[in-house]
XYZ file of C-alpha atoms in Angstrom:
291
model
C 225.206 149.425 72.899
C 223.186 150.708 70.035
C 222.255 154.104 69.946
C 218.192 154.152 68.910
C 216.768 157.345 67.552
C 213.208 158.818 67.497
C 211.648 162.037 66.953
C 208.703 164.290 69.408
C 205.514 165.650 68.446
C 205.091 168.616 71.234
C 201.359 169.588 72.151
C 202.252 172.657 70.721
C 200.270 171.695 68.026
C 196.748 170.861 67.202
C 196.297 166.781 66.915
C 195.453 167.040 63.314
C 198.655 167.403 62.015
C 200.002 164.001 63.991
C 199.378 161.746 60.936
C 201.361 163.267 58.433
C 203.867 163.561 61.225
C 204.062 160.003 62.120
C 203.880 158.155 58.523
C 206.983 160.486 57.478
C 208.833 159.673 60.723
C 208.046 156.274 60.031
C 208.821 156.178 56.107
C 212.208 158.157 57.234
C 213.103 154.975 59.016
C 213.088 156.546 63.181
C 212.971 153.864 65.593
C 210.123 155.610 68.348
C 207.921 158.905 67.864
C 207.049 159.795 71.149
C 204.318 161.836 72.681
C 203.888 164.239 75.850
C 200.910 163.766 77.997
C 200.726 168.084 78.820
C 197.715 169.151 80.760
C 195.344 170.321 79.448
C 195.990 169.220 76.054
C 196.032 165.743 73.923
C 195.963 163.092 75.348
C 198.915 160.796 74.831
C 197.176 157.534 74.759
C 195.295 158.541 71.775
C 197.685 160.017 70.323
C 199.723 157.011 70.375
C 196.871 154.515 69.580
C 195.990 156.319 66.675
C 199.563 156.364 65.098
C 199.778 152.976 65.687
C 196.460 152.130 63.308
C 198.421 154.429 60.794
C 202.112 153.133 61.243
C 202.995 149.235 60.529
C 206.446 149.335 62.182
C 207.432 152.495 64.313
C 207.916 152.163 68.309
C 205.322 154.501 69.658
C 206.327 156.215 72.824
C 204.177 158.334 75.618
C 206.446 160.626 77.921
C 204.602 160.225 80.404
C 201.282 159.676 81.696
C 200.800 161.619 84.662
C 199.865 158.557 87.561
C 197.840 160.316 89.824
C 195.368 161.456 86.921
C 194.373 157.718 86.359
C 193.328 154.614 88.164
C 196.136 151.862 87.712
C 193.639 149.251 86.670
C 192.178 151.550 84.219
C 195.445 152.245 82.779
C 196.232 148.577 82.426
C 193.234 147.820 80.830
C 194.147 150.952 78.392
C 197.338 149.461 77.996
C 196.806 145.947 77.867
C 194.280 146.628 75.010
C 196.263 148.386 72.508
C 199.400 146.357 73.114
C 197.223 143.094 72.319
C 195.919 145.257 68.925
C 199.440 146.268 68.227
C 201.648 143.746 69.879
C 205.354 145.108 70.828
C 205.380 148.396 69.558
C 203.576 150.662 72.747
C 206.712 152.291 74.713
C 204.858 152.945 78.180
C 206.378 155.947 79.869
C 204.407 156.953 83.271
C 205.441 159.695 85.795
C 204.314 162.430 88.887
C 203.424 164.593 86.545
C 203.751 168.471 87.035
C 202.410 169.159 90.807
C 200.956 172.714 89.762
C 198.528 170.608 87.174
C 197.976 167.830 89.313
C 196.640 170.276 91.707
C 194.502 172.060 89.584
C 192.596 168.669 89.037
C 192.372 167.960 92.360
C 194.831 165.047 92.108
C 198.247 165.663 94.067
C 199.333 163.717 96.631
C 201.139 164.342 99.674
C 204.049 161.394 98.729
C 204.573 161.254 94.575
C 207.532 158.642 95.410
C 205.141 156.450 97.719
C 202.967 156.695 95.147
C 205.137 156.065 92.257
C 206.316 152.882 94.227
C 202.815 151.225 94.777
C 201.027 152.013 91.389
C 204.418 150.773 88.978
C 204.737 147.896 91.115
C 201.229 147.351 90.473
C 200.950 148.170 86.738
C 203.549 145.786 86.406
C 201.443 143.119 87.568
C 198.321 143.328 86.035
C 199.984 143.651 82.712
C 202.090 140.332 83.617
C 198.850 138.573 83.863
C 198.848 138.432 87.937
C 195.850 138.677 90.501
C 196.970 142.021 92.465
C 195.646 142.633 95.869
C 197.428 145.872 97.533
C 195.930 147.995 100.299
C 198.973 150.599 99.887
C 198.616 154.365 101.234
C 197.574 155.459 97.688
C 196.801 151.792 94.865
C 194.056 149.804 96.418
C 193.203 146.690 94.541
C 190.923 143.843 95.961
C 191.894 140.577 93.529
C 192.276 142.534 89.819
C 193.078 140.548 87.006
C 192.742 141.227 83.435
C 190.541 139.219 81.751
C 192.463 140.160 78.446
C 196.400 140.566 79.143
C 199.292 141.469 76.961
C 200.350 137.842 75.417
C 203.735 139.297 76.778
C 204.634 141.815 80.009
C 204.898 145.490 78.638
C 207.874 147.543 79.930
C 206.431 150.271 81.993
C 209.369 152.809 81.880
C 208.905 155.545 84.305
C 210.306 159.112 83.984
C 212.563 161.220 86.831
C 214.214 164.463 87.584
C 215.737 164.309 91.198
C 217.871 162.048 92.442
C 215.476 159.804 94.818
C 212.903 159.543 92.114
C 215.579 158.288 89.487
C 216.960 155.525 91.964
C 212.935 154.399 91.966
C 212.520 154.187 88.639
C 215.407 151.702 88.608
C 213.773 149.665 91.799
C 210.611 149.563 90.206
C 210.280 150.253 86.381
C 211.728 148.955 82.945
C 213.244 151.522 81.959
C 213.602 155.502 82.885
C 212.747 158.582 80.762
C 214.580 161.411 81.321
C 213.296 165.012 80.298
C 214.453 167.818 78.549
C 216.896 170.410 80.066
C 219.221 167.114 81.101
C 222.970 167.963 80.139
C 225.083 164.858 79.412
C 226.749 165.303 83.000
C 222.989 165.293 84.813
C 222.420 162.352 82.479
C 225.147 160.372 83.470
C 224.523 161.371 87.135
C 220.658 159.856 86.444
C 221.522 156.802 84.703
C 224.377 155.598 87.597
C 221.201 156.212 89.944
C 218.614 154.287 87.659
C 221.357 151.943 87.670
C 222.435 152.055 91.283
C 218.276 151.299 92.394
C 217.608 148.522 90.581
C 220.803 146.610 92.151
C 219.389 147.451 95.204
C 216.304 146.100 93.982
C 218.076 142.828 93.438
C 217.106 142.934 90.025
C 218.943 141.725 86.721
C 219.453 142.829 83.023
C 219.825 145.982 81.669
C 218.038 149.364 82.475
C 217.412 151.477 79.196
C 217.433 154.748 79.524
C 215.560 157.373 76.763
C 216.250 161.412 76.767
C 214.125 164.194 75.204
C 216.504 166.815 73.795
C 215.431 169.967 72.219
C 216.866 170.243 68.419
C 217.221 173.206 66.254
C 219.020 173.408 62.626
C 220.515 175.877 60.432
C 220.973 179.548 60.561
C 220.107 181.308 63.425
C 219.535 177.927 65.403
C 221.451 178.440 68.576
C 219.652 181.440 69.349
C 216.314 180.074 68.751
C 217.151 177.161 71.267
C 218.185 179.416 73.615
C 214.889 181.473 73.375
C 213.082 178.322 73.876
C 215.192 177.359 76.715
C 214.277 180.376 78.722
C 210.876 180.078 77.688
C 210.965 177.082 79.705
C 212.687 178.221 82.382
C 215.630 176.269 81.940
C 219.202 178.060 83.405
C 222.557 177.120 84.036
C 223.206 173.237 83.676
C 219.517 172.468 82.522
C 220.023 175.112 79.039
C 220.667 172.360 77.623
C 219.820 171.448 73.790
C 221.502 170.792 70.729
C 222.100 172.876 67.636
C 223.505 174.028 64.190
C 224.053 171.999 61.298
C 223.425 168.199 60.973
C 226.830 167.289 61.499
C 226.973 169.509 64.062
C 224.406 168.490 66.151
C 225.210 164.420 65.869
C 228.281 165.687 67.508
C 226.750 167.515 70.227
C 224.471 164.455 70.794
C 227.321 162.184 71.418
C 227.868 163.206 75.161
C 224.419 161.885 75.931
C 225.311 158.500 74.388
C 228.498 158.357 76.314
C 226.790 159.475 79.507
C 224.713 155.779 78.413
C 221.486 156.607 77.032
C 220.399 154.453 74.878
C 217.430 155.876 73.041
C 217.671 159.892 72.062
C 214.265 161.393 71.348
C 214.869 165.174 69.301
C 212.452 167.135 70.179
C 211.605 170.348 67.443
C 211.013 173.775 69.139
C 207.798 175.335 69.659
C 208.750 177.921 66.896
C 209.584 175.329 64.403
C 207.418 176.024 60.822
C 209.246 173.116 58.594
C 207.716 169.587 60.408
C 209.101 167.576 56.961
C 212.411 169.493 56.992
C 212.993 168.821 61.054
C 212.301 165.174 60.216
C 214.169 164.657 57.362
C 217.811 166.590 58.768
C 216.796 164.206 62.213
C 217.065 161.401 59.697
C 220.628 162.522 58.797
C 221.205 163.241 62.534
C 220.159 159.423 62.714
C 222.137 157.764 60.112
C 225.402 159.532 61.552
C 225.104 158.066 64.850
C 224.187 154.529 63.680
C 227.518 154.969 61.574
């Protein structure tokens, strides 16, 4: 299995430095720049939109969209529209979102797996092209159809951190997103779940699976990550990062490949000055592990 690399812009910082972001990630040859979907700050679907207008060849990525924060026929019209503007290149990630934000816009539910279950299942559909009619405890459609589909299905990955949300995302989505703060052995544990639910599903073909991992380089590097780290509340097994030098930090990124992720997103830290400099030693981080 190939390993695919990409790179994160965090909502750390203001949307008007996305552009120059995104054409150097894209002229340093990264396969995805991804985007968060934090409350209350950009939005990812713009973000991602407008970096596809400026890119011609980069996989654009949103981890996640928070589901109960939008109507699933909404989103598929959303959806379906920029993936028939820029065909193949959208990397739908979708998720609970963070329950303390969710409730501060009036918008958790009682059940995030029920929901999770009824509005991927759904999202699926209308972006296949297909007439949905549900009347589930949460998605209610009455015969939706898109009147302008994606000329092909888009994968709707979906993003988890315990263990009966990760065995979902294999029974309904494309794919699975895992966060930040996931060591290699918590990966591993994830993907045999993702894995293990979409057997049960009855379903075929492979599951990809994408991490975020924080990245830090050069001097003083390990101690920034860990400052971040806390910041984040991250202890014990969810610390987790990479840093050091470029060489060093391939390395460390290794045990996530082995654990069977496929697609390693490096995320800078909040304290990080150099944009250009964290993209260009991620390059070198990049062209190691394709090696």
């Amino acid at each position: 299995m190939s390993t695919s690399v990409g790179v994160v812009f965090t909502p750390a910082r203001p949307p008007e430095l996305i552009r120059e972001f995104v054409v150097e990630a894209e002229a340093l040859g990264f396969d995805e720049v991804l985007f968060f979907e934090d409350c209350f700050r950009e939005s990812g679907l713009a973000a991602a939109t407008a970096t596809l207008a400026w890119t011609q060849r980069i996989r654009v990525g949103i981890g996640v969209l928070p589901i109960p924060f939008r109507n699933v026929a909404l989103l598929a019209m959303e959806v379906a529209t920029v993936e028939r503007l820029f065909p193949g290149r959208l990397h739908l990630g979708v998720g609970h979102g963070v329950q303390r934000w969710m409730d501060q816009v009036g918008e958790r539910v009682a059940s995030p797996l029920t929901l999770m279950r009824e509005y991927v299942t759904a999202l699926r559909a209308l972006l296949a092209g297909e007439s949905v009619t549900v009347d589930g405890r949460y998605v209610r459609l009455d015969g939706v159809r898109l009147d302008w589909p994606p000329a092909a299905p888009v994968a709707v990955h979906a993003a988890g951190e315990g263990p009966k949300t990760l065995s979902l995302t294999g029974e309904v989505a494309d794919g699975t997103l895992l966060t930040n703060g996931v060591s290699p052995g918590m990966a591993a544990e994830g993907v045999a779940l993702a894995r293990a639910g979409r057997a049960s599903a009855g379903r075929e073909g492979e599951h990809p699976v994408s991490i975020l991992v924080m990245t830090a380089f050069g001097d003083g590097a390990q101690g920034r990550l860990a400052a971040e780290l806390d910041a984040w509340g991250y202890t014990g097994e969810r610390a987790t990062g990479v840093a050091g030098s470029v060489a060093e930090v391939a390395e460390q990124l290794r045990a996530w490949v082995d654990a069977g992720v496929g697609n390693l997103l490096l995320q800078p830290l909040d304290d990080e000055t150099d944009l250009p400099g964290f993209l260009r030693s991620c390059a070198e981080v990049a062209a190691l592990l394709r090696a």
